[in-house]
Coordinates of C-alpha atoms in Angstrom, one line a residue:
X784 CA 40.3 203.6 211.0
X785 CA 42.8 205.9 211.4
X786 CA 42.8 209.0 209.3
X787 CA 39.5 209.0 208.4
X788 CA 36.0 211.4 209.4
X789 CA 33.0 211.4 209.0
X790 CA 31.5 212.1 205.7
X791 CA 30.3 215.5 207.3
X792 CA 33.4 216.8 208.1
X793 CA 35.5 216.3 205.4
X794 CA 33.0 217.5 203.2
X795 CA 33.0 220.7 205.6
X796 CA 36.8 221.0 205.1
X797 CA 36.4 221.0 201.1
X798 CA 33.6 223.6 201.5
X799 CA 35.9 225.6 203.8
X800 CA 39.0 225.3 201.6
X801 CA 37.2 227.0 199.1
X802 CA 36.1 229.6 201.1
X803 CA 32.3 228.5 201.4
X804 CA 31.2 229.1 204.9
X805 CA 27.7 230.8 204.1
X806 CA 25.0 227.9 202.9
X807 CA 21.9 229.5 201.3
X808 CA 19.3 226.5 201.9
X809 CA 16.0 226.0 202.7
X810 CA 16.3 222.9 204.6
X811 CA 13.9 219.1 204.7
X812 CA 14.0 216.3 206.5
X813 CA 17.0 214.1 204.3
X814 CA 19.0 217.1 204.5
X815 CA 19.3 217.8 208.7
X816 CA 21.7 215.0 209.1
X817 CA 24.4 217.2 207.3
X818 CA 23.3 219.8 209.9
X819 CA 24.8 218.2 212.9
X820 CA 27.3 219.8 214.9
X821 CA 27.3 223.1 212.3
X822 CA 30.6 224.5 212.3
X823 CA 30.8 227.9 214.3
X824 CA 32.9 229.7 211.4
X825 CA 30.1 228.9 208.8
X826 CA 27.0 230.5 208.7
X827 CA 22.9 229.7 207.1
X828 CA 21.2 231.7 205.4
X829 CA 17.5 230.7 205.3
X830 CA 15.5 231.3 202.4
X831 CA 12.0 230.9 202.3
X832 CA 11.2 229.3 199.2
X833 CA 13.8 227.5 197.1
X834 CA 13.9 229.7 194.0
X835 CA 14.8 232.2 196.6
X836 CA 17.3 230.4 197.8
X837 CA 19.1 229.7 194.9
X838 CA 18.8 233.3 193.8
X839 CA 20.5 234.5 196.5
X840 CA 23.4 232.4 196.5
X841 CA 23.7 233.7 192.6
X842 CA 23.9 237.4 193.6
X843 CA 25.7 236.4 196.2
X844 CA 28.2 234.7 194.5
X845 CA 28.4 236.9 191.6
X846 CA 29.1 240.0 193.9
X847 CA 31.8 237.9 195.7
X848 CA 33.5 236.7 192.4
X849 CA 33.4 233.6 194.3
X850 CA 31.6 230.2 194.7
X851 CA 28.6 229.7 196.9
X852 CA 27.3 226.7 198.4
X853 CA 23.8 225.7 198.5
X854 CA 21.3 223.4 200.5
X855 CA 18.3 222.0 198.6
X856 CA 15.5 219.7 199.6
X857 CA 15.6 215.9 197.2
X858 CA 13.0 216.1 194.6
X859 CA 10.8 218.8 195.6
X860 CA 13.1 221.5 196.7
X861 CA 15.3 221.1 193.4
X862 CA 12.4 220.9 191.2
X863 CA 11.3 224.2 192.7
X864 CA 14.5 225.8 192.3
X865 CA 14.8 224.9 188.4
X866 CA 13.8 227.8 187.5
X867 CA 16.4 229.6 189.6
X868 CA 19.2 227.3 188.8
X869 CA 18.4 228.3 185.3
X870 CA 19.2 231.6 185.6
X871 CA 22.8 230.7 187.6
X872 CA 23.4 228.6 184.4
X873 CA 22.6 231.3 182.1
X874 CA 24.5 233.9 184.5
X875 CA 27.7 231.6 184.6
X876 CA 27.6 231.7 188.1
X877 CA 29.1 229.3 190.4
X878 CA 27.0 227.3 192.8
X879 CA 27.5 224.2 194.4
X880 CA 23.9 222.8 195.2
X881 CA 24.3 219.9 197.7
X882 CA 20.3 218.5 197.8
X883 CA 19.2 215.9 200.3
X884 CA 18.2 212.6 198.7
X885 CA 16.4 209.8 200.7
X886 CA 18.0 207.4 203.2
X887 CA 20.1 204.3 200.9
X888 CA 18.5 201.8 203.3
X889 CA 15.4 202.8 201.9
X890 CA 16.3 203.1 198.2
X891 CA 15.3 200.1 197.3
X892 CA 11.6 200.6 196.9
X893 CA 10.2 204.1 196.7
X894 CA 10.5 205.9 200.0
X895 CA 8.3 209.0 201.2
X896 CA 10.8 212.1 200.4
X897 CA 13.0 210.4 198.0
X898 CA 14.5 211.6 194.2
X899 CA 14.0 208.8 191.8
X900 CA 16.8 209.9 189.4
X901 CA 18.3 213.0 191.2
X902 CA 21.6 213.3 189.1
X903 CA 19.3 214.0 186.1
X904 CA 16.6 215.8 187.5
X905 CA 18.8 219.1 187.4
X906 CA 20.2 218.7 183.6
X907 CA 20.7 220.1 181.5
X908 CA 21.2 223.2 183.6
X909 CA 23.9 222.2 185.8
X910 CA 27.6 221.8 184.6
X911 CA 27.8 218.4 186.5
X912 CA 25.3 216.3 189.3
X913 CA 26.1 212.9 190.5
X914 CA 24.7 211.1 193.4
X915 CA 28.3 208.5 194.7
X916 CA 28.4 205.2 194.6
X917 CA 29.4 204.9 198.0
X918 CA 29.1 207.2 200.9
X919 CA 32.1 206.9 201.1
X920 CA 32.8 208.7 198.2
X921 CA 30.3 211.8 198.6
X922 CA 33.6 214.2 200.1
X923 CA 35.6 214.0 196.7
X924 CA 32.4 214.0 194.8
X925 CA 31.6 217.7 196.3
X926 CA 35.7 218.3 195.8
X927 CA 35.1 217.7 192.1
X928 CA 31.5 219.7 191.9
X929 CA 34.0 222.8 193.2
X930 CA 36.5 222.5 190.8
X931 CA 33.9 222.1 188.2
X932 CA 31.8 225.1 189.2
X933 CA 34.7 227.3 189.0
X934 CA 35.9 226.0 185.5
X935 CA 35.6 228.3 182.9
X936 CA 32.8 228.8 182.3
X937 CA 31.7 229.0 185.5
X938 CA 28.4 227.3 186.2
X939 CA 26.2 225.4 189.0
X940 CA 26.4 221.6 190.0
X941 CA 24.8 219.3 192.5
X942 CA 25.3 216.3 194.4
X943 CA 23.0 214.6 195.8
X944 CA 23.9 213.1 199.1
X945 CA 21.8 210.3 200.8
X946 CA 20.3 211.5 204.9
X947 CA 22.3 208.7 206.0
X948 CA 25.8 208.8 204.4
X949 CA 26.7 212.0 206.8
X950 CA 28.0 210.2 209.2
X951 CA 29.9 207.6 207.8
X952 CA 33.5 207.1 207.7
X953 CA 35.6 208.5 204.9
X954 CA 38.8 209.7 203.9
X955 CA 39.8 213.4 204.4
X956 CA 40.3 215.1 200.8
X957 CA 43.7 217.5 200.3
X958 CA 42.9 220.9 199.0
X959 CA 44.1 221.7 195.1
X960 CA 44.3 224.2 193.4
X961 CA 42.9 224.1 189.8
X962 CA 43.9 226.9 187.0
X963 CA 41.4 229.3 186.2
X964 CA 40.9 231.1 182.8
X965 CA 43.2 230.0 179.9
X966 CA 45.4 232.0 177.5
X967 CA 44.3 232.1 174.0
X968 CA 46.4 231.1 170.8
X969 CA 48.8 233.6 171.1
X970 CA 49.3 233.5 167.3
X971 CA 45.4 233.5 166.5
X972 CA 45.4 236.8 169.1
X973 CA 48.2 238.3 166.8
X974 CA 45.6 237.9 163.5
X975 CA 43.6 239.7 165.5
X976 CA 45.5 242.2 166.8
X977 CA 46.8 242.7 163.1
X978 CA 43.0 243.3 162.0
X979 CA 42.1 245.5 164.4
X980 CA 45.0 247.6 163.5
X981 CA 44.6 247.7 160.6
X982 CA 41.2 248.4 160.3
X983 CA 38.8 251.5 158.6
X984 CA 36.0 251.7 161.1
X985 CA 36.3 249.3 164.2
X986 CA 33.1 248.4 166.7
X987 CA 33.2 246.7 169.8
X988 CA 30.7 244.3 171.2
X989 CA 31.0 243.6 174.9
X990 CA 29.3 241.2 176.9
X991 CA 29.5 240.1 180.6
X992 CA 32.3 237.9 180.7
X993 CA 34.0 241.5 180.6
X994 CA 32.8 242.1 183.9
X995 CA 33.4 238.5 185.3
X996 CA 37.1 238.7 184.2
X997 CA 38.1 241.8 185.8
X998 CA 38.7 243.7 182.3
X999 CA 36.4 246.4 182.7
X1000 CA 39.4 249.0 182.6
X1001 CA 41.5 247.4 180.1
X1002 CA 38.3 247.6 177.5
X1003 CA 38.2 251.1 178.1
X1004 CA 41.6 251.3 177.2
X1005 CA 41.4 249.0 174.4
X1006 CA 38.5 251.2 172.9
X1007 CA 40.2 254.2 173.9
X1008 CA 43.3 253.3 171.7
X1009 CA 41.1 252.2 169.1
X1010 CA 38.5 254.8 168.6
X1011 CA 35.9 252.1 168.7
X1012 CA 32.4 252.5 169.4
X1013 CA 31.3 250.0 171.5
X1014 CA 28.0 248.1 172.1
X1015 CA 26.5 246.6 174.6
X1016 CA 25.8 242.8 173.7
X1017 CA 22.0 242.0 173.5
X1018 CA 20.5 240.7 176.8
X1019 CA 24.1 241.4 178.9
X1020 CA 23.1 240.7 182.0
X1021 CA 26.3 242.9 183.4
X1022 CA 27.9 246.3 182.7
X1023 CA 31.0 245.6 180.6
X1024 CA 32.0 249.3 179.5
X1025 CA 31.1 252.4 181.0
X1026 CA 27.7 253.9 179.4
X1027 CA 28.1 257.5 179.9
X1028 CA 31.6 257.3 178.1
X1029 CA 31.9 259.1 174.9
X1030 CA 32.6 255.8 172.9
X1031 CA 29.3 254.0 174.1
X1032 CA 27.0 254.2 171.2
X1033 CA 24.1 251.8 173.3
X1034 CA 22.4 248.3 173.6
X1035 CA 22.4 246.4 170.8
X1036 CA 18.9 244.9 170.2
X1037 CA 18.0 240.6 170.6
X1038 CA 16.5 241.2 166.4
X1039 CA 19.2 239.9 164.0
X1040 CA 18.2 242.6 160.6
X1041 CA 18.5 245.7 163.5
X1042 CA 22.0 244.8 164.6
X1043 CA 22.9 244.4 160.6
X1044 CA 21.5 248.2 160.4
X1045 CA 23.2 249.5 163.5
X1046 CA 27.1 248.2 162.5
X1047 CA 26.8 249.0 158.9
X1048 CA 29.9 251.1 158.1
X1049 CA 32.0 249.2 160.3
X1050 CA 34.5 246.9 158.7
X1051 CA 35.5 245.3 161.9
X1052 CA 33.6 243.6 164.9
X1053 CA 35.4 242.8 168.0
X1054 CA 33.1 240.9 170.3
X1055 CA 34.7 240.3 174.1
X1056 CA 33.0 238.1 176.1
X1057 CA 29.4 237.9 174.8
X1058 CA 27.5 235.4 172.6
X1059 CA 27.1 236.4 168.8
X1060 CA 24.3 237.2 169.0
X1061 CA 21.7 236.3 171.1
X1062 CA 18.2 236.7 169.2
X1063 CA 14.6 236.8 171.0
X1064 CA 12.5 237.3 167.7
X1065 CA 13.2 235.2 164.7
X1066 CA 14.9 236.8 162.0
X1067 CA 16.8 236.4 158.6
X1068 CA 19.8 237.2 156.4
X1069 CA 23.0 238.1 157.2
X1070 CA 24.1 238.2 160.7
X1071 CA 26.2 241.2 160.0
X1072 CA 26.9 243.5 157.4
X1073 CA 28.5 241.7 154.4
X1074 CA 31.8 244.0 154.5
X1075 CA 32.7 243.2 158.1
X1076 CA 34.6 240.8 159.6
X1077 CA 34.0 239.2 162.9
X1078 CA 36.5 238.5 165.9
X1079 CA 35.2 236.8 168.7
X1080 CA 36.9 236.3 172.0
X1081 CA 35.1 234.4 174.6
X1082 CA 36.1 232.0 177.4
X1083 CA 33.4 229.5 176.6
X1084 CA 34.5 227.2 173.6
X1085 CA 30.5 226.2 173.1
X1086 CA 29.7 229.7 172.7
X1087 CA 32.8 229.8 170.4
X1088 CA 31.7 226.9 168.3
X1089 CA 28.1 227.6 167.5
X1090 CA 28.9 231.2 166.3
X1091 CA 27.2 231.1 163.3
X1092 CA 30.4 233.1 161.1
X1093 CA 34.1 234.8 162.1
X1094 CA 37.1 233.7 163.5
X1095 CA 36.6 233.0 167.3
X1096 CA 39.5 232.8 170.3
X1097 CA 39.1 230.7 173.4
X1098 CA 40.6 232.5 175.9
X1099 CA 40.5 234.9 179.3
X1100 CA 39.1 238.5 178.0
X1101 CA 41.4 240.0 180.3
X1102 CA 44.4 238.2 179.1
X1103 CA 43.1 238.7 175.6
X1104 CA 42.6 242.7 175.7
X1105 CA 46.1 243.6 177.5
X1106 CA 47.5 241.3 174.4
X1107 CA 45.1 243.6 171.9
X1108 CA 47.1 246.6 173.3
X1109 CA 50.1 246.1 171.5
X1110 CA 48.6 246.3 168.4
X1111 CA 47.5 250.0 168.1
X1112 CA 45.9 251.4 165.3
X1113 CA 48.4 252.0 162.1
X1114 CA 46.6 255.2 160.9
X1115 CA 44.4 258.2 162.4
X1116 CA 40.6 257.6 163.1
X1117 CA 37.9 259.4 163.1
X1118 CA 35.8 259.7 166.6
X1119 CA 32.8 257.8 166.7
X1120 CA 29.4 260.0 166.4
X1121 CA 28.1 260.4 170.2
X1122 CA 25.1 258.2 170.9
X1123 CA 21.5 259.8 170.8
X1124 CA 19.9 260.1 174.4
X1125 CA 16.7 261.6 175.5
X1126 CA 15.9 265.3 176.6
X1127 CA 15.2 265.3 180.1
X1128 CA 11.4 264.9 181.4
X1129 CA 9.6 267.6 183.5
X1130 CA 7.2 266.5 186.0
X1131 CA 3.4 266.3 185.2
X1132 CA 0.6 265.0 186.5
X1133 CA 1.3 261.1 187.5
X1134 CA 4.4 259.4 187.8
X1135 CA 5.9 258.1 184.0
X1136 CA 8.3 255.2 183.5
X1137 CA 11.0 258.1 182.2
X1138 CA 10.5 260.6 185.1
X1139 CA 11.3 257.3 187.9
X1140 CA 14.2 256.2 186.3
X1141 CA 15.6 260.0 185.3
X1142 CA 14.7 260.1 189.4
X1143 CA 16.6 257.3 190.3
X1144 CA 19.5 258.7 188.2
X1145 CA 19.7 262.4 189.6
X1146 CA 19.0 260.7 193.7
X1147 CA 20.8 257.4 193.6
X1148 CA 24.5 257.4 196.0
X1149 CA 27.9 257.0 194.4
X1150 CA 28.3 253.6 195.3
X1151 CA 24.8 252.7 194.1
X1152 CA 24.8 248.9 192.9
X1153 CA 21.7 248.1 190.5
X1154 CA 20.1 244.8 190.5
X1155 CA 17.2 244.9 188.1
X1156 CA 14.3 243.0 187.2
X1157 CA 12.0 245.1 185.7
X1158 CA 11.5 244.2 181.6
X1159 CA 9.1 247.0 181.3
X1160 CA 11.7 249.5 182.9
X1161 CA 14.5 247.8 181.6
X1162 CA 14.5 250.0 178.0
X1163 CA 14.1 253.5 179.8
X1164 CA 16.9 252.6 182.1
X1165 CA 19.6 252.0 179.1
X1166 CA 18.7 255.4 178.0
X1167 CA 18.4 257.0 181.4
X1168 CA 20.4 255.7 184.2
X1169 CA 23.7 254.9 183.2
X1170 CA 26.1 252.5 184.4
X1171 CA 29.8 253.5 184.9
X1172 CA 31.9 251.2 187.0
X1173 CA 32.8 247.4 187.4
X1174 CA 30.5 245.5 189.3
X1175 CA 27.7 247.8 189.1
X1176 CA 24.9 246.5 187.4
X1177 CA 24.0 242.9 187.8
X1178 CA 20.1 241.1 185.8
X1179 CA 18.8 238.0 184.4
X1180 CA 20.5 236.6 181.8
X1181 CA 17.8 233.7 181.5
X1182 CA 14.9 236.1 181.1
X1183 CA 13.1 234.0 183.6
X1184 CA 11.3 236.2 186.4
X1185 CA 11.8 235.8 190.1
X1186 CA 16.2 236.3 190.0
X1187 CA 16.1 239.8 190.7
X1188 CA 14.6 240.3 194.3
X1189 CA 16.6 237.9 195.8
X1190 CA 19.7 238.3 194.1
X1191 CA 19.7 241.8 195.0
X1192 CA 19.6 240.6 198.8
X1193 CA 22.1 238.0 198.2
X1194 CA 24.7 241.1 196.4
X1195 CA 23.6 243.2 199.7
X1196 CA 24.7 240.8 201.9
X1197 CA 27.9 240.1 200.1
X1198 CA 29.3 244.3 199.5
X1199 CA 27.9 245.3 202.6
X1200 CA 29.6 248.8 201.7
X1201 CA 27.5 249.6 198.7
X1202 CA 24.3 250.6 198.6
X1203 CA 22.4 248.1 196.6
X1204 CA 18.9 249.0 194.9
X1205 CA 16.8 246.4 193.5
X1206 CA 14.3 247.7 190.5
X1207 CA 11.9 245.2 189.7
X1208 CA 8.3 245.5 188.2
X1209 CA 5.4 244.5 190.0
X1210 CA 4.7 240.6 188.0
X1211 CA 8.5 240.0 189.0
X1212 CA 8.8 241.0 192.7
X1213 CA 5.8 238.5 193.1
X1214 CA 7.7 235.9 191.7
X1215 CA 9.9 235.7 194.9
X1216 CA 8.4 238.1 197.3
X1217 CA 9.8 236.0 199.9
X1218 CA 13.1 237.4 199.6
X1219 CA 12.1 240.6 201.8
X1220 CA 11.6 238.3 204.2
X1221 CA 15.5 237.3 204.4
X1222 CA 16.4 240.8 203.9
X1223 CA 14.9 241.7 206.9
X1224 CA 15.9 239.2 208.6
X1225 CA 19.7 239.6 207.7
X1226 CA 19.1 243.3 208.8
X1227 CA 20.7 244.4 205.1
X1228 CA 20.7 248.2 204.1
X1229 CA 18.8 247.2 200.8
X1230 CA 16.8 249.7 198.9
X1231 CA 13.7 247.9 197.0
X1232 CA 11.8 249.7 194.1
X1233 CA 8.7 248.1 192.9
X1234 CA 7.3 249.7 189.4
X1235 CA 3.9 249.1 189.6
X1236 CA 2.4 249.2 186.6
X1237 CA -0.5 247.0 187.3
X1238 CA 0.1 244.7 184.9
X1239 CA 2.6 242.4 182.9
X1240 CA 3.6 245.2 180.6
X1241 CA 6.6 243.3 178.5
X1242 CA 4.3 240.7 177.4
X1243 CA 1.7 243.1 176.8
X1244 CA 3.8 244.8 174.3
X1245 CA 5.6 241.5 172.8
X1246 CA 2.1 240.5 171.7
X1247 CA 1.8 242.6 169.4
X1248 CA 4.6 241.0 167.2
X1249 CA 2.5 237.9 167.3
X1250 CA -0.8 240.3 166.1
X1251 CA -2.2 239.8 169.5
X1252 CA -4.1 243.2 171.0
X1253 CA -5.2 242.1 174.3
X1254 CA -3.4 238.8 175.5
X1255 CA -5.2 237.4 178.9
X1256 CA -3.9 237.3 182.2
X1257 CA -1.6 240.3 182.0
X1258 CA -3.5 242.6 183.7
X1259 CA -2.9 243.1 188.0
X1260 CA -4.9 244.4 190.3
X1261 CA -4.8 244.3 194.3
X1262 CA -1.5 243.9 195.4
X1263 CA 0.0 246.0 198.0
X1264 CA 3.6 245.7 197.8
X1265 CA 4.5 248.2 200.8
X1266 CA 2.3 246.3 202.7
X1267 CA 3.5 242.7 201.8
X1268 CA 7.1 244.5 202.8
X1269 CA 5.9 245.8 206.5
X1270 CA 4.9 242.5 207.0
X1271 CA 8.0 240.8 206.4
X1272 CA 9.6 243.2 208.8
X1273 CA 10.6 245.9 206.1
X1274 CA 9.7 249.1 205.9
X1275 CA 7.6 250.5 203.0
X1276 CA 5.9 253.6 201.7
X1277 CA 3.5 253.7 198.5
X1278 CA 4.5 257.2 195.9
X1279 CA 2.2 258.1 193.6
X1280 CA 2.7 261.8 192.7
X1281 CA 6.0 263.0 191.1
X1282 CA 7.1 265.8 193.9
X1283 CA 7.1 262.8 196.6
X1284 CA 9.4 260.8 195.0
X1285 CA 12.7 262.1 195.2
X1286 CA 11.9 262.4 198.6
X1287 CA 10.8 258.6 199.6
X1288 CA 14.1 257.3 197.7
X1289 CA 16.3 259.3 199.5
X1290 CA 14.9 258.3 202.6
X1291 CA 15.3 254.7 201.4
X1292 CA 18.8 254.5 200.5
X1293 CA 19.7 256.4 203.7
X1294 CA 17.9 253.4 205.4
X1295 CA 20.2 251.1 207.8
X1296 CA 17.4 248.4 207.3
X1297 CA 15.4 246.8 203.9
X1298 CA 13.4 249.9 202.3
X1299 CA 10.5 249.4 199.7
X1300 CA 9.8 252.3 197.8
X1301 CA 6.3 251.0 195.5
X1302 CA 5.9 253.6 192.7
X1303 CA 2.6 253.5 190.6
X1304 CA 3.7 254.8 186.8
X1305 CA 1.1 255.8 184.3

């Protein structure tokens, strides 16, 4: 009929509207259909295990600001990118998962290949799935999935799309445009403007959605104006204020009594864009000192309604701070205390946790992006290799292992100006080793260190909370992770003595090609 294409193409044009021309997929059988005739401008970047996949188009994504489409397998290439699209859920990232789903002439019965209840299979860790009615209907169901992924907050969502609905007819869908972030309560923001200006002893908590929204600068100002210390959230997974800054007093802990004792004294908390507060041990009491006050601005109205106390603002951080500004503070204010760091380490015998990171720190380029996944690292590099600008500093926010190696490929292939290093510990970088692979492949100028400890360190130490000295199956042996690199067609070097390492990381972020640096720490 006139005005109508196939299912294929329209659904191209809505991807392309939205500026989606790179698929991340790892691609099956029901799936090759949507393959045919692949647009020129568009581009597929193959991943070699699904969790891979998935992480890349998160790193992707995130360092793009941007959506990023995805191609899964039916059944058993979503349920082996759960884990993954965990993490992009927990990372308020973006993706729009298209997965491949089983001839509907065969649905009847229970074809080879097929997902037996694929809307559900992803949930609850998508925004919003749906397999159409009709084929008919699959183009305006991967309209909506966009405009639903880019909702605040941002999040993944999949469709599942039958092998043969591709090329059936369907109706072209016009492009619109959808509002983004929304303006808080103007008068709520003035209560809280009024507190904060009026207040003893403010303290700011920052979280990620800082980063997200583009309010990196105006939270410096905000703090600046306000003489605020300023803490990191627990578990931010981005780096929402700069940490070398006189007014950073550190990284609040996931232990609800410790972040009591580390904001006593303050009689105000301003929380923008982070939970409050996300706990990994189980605690009790208060969740903040009983003289303070809690103001909590956040563009997520569920992390807004489960706050367990204080008044809470759904809005845009951005849009929220430059309001903050004109309230400044009504009388003087003393300078927070500057924060406590480390001496610096001399090198001894072996190779410590403190000495790599204080390493990375002195060697690492100006434009250095970090993408870390190292949980055993991860303390030392808080207190040792600080992060200063927007859009420098991406991790898990799920804590689930296997993000970091290919997110790190996925933010190389998306700031191809930067030099991007991925830190990850030896248990991780097995999770999705595979990613080298693609890095290599993509010829990206990424800079891989692998802390290799031997062993799953972080649980190690987490047992002892539970009274457990020596938990099984923590301890690794064997592996050869400059090897496992050369033979996915990267280079990599193995440094074990403290004089060689300055050495072997310069030479990998001067590389033009992937570079793994393997560093055995006492």
């Amino acid at each position: 009929m006139d005005g109508e294409v196939t299912v294929r193409e329209a659904v191209v044009d809505v991807l392309r509207a939205h500026g989606m021309t790179t698929v991340f997929g790892n691609p099956g059988s029901t799936e090759l259909p949507m393959f045919r005739d692949f647009p020129a401008d568009f581009r597929y970047v193959l991943g070699l295990q699904e969790s891979v996949v998935v992480g890349m188009a998160d790193g992707y994504a995130q360092a793009t600001g941007g959506p990023a489409a995805v191609n899964l397998h039916s059944a058993a290439g979503v349920g082996h990118a759960m884990g993954a699209l965990f993490t992009a859920y927990r990372n308020r990232t973006p993706l729009v998962v298209l997965s491949g789903q089983q001839a509907r002439s065969l649905l009847a019965g229970e074809p080879y290949l097929f997902s037996a209840q694929a809307a559900e299979l992803p949930r609850p860790y998508v925004k919003w799935s749906a397999e159409p009615l009709r084929a008919e209907d699959v183009p305006a169901a991967v309209a909506r999935a966009c405009h639903v992924a880019l909702a605040p907050p941002r999040g993944p969502v999949l469709v599942s799309v039958p092998a043969d609905d591709w090329d059936r007819h369907a109706s072209p869908v016009p492009h619109r445009v959808v509002s983004g972030a929304g303006r808080g309560d103007p008068e709520l923001l003035a209560v809280v403007g009024e507190a904060l200006a009026t207040a003893r002893r403010p303290v700011f908590v920052v979280g990620s959605e800082v980063d997200r929204d583009g309010a990196f600068a105006d939270v410096v100002a905000l703090a600046e104006a306000h003489r605020a210390a300023v803490w990191a959230a627990p578990m931010s997974h981005r780096c929402a204020f700069p940490e070398s800054h006189p007014l950073f007093a550190g990284f609040l802990p996931p232990v609800r009594e410790r972040i009591v004792e580390l904001l006593t004294g303050h009689d105000v908390v301003l929380s923008l864009g982070a939970p409050v507060f996300t706990y990994h041990v189980a605690g009790s009491g208060p969740h903040l000192p009983p003289s303070a006050s809690l103001y909590l601005l956040t563009e997520d109205p569920g992390t807004a309604a489960w706050a367990p106390l204080g008044t809470a603002v759904v809005t845009g951080v951005r849009h929220a701070v430059r309001a903050l500004l004109d309230h400044p503070p009504r009388g003087p204010r003393a300078t927070p205390p500057p924060r406590d760091l480390p001496p610096r380490e001399a090198p001894g015998a072996v190779i410590t946790q403190s000495y790599l990171v204080q390493t990375l720190a002195d060697v690492r380029p100006p434009n250095c992006v970090i993408v870390e996944e190292a949980p055993g690292t991860r303390p030392v590099m808080t207190e040792r290799l600080p992060n200063d600008r927007p859009e420098s500093f991406y991790t898990c926010a799920s804590g689930a292992l296997g993000h970091g190696l290919p997110a790190a490929v996925g933010v190389a292939l998306a700031r191809p100006r930067d030099r991007v290093v991925a830190v990850v510990g030896d248990g991780s970088a097995m999770y999705a080793v595979q990613a080298l692979w693609s890095a290599a492949e993509l010829g990206l100028p990424l800079a891989v260190v692998v802390v290799n400890n031997r062993g799953y360190a972080t649980v190690e130490n987490f047992a002892r909370r539970f009274g457990v000295e020596k938990p099984p199956g923590t301890r690794l042996g064997g592996l050869d992770f400059a090897g496992l690199a050369r033979a996915q067609g990267c280079a990599g070097v193995v440094v074990e003595r403290p004089e060689d390492l300055a050495p072997a990381l310069r030479a990998a972020f001067a590389a033009e090609r992937p570079h793994l640096v393997e560093v055995v720490v006492a």
